[in-house]
CSV table of C-alpha atoms and ligand atoms in Angstrom, one decimal:
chain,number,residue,atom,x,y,z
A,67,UNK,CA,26.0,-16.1,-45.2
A,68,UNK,CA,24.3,-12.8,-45.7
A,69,UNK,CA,21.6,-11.6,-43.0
A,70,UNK,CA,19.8,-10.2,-45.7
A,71,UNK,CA,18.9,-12.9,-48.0
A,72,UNK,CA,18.4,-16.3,-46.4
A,73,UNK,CA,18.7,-19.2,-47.9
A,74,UNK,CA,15.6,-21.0,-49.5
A,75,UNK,CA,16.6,-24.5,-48.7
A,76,UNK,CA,19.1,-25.4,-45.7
A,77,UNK,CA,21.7,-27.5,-47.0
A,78,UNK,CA,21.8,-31.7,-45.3
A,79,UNK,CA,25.8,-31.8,-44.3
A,80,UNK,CA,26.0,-35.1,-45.3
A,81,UNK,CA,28.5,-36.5,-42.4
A,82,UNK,CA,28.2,-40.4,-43.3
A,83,UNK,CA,29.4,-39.3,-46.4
A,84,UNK,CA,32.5,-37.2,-45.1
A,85,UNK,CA,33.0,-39.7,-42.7
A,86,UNK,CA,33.4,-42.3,-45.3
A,87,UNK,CA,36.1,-40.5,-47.1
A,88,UNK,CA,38.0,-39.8,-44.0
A,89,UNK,CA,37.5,-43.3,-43.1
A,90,UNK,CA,38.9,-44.2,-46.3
A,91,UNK,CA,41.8,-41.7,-46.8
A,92,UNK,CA,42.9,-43.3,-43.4
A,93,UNK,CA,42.7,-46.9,-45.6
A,94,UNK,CA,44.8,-45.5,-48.2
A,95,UNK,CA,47.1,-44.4,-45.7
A,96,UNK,CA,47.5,-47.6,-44.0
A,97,UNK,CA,47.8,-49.6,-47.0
A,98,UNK,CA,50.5,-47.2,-48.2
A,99,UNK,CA,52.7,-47.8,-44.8
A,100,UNK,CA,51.9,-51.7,-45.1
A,101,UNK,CA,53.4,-51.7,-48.4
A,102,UNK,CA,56.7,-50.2,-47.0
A,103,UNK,CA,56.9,-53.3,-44.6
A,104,UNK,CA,55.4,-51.8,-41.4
A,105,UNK,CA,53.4,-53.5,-38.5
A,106,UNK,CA,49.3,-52.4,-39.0
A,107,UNK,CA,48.4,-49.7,-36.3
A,108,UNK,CA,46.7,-50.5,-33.0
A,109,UNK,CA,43.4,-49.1,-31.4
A,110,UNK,CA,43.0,-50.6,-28.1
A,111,UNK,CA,38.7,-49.9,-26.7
A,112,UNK,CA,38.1,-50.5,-22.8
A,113,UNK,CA,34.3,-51.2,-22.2
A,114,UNK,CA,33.7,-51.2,-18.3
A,115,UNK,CA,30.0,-52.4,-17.7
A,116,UNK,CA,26.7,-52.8,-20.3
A,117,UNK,CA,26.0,-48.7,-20.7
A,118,UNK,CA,24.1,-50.0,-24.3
A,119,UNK,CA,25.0,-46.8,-25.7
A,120,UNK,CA,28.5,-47.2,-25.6
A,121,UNK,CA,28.6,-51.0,-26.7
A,122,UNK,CA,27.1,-49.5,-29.9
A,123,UNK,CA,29.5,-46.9,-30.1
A,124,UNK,CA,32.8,-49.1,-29.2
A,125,UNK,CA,31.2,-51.5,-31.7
A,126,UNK,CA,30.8,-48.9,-34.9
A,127,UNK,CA,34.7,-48.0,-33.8
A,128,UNK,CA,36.2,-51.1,-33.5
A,129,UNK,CA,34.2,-51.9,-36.9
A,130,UNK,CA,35.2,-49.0,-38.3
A,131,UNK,CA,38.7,-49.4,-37.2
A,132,UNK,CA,39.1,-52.9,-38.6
A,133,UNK,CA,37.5,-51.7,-42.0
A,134,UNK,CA,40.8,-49.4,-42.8
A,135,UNK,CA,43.0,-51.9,-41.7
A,136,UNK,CA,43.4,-51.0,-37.8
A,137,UNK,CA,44.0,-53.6,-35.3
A,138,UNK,CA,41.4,-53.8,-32.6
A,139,UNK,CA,41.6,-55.2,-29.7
A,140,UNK,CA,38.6,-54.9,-26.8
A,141,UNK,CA,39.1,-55.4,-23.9
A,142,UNK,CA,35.0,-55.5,-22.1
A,143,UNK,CA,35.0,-55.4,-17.9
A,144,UNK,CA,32.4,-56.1,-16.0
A,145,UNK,CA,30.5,-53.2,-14.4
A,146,UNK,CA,32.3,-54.2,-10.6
A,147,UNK,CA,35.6,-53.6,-12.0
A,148,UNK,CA,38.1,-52.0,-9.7
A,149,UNK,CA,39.5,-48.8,-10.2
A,150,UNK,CA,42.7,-50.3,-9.7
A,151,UNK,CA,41.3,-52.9,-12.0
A,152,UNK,CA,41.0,-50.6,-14.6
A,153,UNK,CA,44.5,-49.0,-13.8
A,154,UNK,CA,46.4,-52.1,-14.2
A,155,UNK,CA,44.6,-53.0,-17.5
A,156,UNK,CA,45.9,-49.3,-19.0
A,157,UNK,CA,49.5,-49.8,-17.6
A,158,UNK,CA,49.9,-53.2,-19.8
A,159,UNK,CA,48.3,-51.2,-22.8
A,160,UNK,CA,50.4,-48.1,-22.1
A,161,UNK,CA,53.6,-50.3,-22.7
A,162,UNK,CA,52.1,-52.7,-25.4
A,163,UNK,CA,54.0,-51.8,-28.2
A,164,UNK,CA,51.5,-52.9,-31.0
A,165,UNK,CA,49.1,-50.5,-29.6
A,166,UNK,CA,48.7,-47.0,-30.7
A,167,UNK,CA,45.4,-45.9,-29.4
A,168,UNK,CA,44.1,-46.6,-26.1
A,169,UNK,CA,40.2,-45.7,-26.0
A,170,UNK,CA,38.2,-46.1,-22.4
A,171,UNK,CA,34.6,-45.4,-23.2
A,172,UNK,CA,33.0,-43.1,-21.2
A,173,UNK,CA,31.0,-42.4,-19.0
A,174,UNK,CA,32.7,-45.3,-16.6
A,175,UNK,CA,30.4,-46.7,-13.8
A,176,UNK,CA,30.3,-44.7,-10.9
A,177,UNK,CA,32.3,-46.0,-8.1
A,178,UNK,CA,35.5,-45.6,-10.7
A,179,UNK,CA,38.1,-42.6,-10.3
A,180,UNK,CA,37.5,-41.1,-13.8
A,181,UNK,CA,40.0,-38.6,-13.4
A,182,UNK,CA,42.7,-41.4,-12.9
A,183,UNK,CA,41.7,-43.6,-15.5
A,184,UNK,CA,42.1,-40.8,-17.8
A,185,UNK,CA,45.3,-39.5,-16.2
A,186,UNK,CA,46.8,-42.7,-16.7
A,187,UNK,CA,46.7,-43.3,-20.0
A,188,UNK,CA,50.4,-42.6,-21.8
A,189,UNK,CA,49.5,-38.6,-23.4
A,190,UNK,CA,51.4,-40.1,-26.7
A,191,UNK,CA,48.2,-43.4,-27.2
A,192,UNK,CA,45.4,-40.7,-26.0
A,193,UNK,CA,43.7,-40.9,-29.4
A,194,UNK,CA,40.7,-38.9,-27.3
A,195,UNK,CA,42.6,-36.1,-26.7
A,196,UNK,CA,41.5,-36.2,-22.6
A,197,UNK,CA,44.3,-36.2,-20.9
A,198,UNK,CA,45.4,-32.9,-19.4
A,199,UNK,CA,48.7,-33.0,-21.3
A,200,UNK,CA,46.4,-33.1,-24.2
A,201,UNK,CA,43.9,-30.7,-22.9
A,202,UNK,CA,47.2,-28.5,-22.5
A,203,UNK,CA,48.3,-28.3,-26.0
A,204,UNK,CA,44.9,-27.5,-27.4
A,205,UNK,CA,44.6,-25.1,-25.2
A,206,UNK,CA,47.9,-23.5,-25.6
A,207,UNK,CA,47.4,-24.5,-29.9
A,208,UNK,CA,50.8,-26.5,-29.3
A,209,UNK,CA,51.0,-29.2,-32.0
A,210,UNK,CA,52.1,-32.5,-31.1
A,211,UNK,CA,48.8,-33.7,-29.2
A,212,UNK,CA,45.8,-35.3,-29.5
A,213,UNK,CA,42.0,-33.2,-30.4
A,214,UNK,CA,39.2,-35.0,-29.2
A,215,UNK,CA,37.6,-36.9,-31.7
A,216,UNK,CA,33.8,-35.2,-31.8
A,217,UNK,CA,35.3,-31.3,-32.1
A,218,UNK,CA,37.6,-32.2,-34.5
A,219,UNK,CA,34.9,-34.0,-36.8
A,220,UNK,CA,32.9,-31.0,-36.5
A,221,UNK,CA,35.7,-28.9,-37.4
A,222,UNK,CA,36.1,-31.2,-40.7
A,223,UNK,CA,32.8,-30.8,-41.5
A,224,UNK,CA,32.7,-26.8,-41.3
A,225,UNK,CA,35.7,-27.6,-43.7
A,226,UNK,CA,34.7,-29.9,-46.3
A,227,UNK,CA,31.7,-26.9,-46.6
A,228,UNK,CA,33.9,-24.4,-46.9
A,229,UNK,CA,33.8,-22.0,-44.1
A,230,UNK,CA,36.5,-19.0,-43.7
A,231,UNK,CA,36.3,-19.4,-39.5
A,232,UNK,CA,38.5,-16.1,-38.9
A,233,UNK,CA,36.6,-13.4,-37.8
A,234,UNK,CA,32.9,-14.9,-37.9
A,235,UNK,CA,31.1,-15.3,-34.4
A,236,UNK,CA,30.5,-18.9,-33.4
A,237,UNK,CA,28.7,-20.1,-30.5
A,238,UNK,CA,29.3,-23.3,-28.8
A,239,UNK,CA,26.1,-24.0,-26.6
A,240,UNK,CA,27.3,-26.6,-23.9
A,241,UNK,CA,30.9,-26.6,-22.3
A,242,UNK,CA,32.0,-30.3,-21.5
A,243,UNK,CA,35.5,-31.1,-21.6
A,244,UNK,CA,34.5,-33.6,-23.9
A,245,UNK,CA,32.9,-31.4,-26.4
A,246,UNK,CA,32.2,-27.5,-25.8
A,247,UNK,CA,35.5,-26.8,-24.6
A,248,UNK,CA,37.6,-28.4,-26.8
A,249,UNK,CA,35.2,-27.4,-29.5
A,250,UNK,CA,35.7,-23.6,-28.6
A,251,UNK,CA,39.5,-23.6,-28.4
A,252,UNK,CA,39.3,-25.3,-32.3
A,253,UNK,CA,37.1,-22.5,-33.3
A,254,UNK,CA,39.3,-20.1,-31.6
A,255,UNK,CA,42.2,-21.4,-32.8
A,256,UNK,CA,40.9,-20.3,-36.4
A,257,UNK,CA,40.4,-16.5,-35.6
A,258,UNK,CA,36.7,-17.4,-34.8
A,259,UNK,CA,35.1,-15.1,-32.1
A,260,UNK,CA,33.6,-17.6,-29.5
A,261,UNK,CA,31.2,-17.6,-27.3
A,262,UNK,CA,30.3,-20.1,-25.0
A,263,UNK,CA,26.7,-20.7,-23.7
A,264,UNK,CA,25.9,-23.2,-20.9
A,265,UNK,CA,22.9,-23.9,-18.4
A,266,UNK,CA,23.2,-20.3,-16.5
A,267,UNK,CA,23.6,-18.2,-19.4
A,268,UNK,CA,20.9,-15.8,-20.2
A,269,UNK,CA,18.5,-14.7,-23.0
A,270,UNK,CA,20.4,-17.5,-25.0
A,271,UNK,CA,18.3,-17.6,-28.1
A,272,UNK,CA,19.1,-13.7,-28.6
A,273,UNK,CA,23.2,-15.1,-27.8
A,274,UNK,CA,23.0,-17.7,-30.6
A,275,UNK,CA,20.7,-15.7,-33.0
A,276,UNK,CA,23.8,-13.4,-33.3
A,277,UNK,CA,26.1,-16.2,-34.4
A,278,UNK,CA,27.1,-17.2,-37.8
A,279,UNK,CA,28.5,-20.9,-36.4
A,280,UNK,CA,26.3,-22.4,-33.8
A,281,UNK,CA,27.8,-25.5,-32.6
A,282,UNK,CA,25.0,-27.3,-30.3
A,283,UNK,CA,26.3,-29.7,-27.4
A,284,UNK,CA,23.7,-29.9,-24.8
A,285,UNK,CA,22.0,-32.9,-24.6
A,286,UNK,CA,18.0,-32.0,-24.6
A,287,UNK,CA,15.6,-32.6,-27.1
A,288,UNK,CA,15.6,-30.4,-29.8
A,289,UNK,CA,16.1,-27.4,-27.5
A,290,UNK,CA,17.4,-25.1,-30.5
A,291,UNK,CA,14.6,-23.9,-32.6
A,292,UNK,CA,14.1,-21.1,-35.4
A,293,UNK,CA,14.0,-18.4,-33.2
A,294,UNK,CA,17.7,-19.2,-32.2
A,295,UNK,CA,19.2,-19.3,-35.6
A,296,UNK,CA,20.1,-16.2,-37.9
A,297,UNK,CA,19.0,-16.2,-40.9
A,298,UNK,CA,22.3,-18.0,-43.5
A,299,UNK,CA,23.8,-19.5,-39.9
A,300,UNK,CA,25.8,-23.1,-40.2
A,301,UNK,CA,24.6,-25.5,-37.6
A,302,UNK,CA,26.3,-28.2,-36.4
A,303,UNK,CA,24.3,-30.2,-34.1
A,304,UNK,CA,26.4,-32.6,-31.7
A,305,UNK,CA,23.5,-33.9,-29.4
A,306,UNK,CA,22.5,-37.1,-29.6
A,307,UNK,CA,19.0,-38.0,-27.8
A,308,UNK,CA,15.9,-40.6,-27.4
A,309,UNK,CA,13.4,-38.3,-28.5
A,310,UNK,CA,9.8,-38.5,-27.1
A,311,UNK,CA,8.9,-41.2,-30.2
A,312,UNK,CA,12.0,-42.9,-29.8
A,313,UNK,CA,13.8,-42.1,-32.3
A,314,UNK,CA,17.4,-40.6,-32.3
A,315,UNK,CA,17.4,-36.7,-32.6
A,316,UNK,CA,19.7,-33.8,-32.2
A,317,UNK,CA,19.5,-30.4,-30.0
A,318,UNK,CA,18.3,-28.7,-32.8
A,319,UNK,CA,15.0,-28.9,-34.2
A,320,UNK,CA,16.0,-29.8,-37.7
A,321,UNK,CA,12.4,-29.1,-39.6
A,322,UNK,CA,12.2,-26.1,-37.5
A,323,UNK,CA,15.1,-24.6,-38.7
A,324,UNK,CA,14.6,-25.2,-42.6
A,325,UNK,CA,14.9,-22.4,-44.9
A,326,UNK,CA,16.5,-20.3,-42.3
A,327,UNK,CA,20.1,-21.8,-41.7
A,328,UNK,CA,22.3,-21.9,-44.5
A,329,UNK,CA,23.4,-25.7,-43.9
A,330,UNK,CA,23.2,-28.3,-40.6
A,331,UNK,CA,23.5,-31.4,-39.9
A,332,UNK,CA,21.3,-34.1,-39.0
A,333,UNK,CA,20.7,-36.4,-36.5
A,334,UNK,CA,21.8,-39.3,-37.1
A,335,UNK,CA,24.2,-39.4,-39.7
A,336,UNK,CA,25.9,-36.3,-39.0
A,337,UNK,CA,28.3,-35.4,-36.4
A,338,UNK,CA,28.6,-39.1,-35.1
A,339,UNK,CA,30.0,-40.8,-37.8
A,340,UNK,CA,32.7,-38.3,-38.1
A,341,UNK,CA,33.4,-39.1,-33.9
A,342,UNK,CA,34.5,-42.5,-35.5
A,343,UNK,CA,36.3,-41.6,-38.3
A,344,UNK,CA,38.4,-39.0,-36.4
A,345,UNK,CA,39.2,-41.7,-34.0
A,346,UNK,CA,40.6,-43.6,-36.8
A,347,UNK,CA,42.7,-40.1,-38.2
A,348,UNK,CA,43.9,-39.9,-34.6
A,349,UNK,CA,45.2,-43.6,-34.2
A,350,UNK,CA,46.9,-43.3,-37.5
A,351,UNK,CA,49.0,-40.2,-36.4
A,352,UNK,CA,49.1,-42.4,-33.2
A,353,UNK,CA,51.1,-44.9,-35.3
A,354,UNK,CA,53.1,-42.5,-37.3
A,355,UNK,CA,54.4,-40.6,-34.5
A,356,UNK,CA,55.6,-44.1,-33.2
A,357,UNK,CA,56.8,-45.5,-36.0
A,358,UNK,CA,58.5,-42.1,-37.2
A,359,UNK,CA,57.0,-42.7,-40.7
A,360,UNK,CA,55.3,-39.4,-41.1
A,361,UNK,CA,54.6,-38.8,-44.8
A,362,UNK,CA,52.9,-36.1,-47.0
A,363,UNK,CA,50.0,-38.4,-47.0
A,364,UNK,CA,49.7,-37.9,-43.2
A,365,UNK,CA,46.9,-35.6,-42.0
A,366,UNK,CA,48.8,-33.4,-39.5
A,367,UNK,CA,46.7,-32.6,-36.3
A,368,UNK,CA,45.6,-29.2,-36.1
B,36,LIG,P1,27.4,-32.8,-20.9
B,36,LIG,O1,28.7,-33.1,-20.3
B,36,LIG,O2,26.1,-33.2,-20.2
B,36,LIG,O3,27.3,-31.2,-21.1
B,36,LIG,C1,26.1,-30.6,-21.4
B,36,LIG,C2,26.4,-29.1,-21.5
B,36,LIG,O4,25.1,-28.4,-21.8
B,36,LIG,C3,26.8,-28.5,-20.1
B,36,LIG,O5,27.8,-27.6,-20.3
B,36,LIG,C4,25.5,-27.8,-19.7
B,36,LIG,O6,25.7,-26.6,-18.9
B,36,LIG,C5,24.9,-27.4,-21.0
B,36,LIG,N1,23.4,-27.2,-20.8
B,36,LIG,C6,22.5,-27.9,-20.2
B,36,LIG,N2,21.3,-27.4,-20.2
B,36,LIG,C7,21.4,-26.2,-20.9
B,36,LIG,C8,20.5,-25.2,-21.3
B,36,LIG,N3,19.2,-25.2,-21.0
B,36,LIG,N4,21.0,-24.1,-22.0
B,36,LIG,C9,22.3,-24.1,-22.3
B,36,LIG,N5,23.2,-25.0,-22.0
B,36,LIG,C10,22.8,-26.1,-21.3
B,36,LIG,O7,27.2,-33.3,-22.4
B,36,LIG,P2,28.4,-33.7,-23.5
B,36,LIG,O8,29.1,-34.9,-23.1
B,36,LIG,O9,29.1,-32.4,-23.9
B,36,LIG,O10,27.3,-34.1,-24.6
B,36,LIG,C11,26.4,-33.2,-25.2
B,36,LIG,C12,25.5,-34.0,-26.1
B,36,LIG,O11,26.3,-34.4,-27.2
B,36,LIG,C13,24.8,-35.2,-25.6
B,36,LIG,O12,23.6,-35.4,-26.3
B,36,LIG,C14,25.7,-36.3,-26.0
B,36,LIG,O13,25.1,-37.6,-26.2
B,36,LIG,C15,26.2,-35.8,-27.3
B,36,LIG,N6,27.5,-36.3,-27.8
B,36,LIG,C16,27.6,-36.7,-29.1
B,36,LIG,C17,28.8,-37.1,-29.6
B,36,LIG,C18,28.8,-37.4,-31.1
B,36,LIG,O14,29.8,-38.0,-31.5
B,36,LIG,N7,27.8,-37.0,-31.9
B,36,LIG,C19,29.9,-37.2,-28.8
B,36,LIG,C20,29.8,-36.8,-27.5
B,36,LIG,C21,28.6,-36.4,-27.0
B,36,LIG,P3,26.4,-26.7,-17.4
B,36,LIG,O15,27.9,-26.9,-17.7
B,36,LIG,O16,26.1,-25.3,-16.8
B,36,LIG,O17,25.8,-27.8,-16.7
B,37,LIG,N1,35.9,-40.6,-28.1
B,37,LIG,N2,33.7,-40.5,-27.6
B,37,LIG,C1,34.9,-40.8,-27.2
B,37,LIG,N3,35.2,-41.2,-26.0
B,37,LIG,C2,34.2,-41.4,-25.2
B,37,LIG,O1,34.5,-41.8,-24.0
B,37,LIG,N4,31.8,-41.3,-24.7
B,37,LIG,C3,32.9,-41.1,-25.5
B,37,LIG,C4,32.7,-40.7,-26.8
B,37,LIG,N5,31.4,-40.4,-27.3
B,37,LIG,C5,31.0,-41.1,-28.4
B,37,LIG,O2,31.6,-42.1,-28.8
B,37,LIG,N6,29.9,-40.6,-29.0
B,37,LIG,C6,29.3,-41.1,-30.2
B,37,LIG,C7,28.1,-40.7,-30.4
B,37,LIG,C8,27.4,-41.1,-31.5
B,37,LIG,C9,28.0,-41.9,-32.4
B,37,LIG,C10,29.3,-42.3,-32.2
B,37,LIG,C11,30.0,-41.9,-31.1
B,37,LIG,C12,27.3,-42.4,-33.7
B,37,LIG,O3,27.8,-43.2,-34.4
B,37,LIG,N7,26.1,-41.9,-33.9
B,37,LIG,C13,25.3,-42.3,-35.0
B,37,LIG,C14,24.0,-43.1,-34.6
B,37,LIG,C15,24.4,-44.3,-33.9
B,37,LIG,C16,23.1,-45.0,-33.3
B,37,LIG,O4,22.3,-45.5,-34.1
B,37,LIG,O5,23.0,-45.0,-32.1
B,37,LIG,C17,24.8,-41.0,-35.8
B,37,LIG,O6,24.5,-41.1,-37.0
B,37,LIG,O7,24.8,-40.0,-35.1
């Protein structure tokens, strides 16, 4: 991590590979309560309307979710639902007592109250961390909550590689309640210093160029390039774009950095299998908090 001497060759932060392991540890897990004669846990997805995006994305997690032993059940609206539609569908979940985890994709079609939807969902089954009691206790580094499911991966990944986060400068580039926020209170949380970039910050490549963590949540086509990354930086790249060939890419211009950042992910196979798997950590504490069958095997949420 030295300025001095950067690294020859930018280590790949294999995140299908960490996901696997989380998706598996959360297996294990399960198995282990089955065997002591409790009920499998519950992830409940809500699709409203055909965004093809998130049908792949509820898809992989209700895959994923079945694959260590999770109970899925989908519920898919058409894109005309009702608000109140909606609403009444999360009441019967809230109260379903074989659900643990109620997941609404976003974004929802326009002409539905997002805020409600998201306020209405029971804080104890929000395995996506967005309801403001949630939001709260992040904030406030209460335990007893629920992080969002993207921050936390990252978080795991910076981790599983190693990374002391107290007292190194991180910068989170983008500040959605989805991802840069949350992702800034994590990195604060850990004695990181953080800054937050967003669309009206200024000079933002001499910002990030002074950051040893750059977390990248934007949205645009490998808008991150070498001349925003210091030489032995980590970069975590959360974007996830159609890129001008078609292909899936990051914010970050991957080759581009090379040689110059210590380690980063890619895109795909990075950040967005760990999403997933987090969801699955999330529902099992879901379940265990329930259930009252917390054991050392548990992860604890940060
Ligand atoms: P979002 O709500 O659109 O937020 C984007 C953020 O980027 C905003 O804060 C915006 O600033 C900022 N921004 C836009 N242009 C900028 C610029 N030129 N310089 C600096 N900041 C700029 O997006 P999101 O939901 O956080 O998602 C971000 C990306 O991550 C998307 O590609 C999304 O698909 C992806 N994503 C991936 C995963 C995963 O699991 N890998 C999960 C969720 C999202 P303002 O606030 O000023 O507008
Ligand atoms: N928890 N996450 C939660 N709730 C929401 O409402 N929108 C949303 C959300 N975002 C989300 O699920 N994002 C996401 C993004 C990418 C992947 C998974 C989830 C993912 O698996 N990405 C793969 C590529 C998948 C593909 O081929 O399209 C990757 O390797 O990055």
């Amino acid at each position: 991590m030295s300025e001095q001497t950067p690294s020859t060759t930018t280590r790949v932060i294999d995140g299908k590979l960490a996901a696997e392991r989380v998706r598996q540890e959360v297996a294990v897990a399960v198995a282990e309560r089955r065997t002591r004669g409790l009920r499998a846990p519950g992830l409940a997805t809500v699709l409203v309307g055909a965004d093809p995006a998130s049908a792949v994305y509820v898809r992989n997690k209700r895959k994923a979710a079945e694959g260590a032993g999770i109970i899925s059940v989908h519920h898919e609206l058409p894109a005309e639902t009702t608000t109140a539609e909606l609403l009444a569908c999360v009441a019967a979940l809230n109260v379903d007592d074989t659900v643990d985890g109620i997941l609404v994709q976003l974004p929802l079609p326009k002409h539905i109250d997002e805020h409600a939807v998201l306020v209405a969902i029971t804080p104890a089954k929000d395995v996506d961390g967005f309801h403001p009691d949630n939001v709260a206790r992040l904030a406030m580094g209460l335990k007893g909550g629920f992080v969002p499911c993207t921050p936390l991966g990252c978080l795991r990944l910076l981790d599983d590689e190693g990374v002391t986060l107290a007292g190194l400068h991180a910068v989170v580039v983008g500040r959605s309640n989805i991802v840069g926020k949350p992702m800034a209170s994590l990195l604060l949380q850990r004695d990181a210093t953080v800054t937050i970039a967003h669309s009206k910050t200024k000079n933002l490549a001499e910002l990030t160029r002074s950051a040893d963590i750059v977390v990248a949540a934007v949205g645009r086509v490998k808008m991150l390039g070498r001349e925003h990354i210091k030489p032995g930086a980590i970069v975590i790249d959360v974007g996830i774009n159609r890129g001008a060939d078609g292909k899936l890419c990051g914010d970050v211009d991957f080759d581009a950095i090379q040689g110059i950042a210590l380690a980063a992910t890619p895109v795909p196979g990075g950040v967005g299998p760990m999403t997933i798997a987090m969801l699955l950590q999330n529902t099992l504490t879901s379940f265990d908090r329930a259930t009252g069958s917390l054991t050392s095997t548990a992860k604890k949420a940060p």
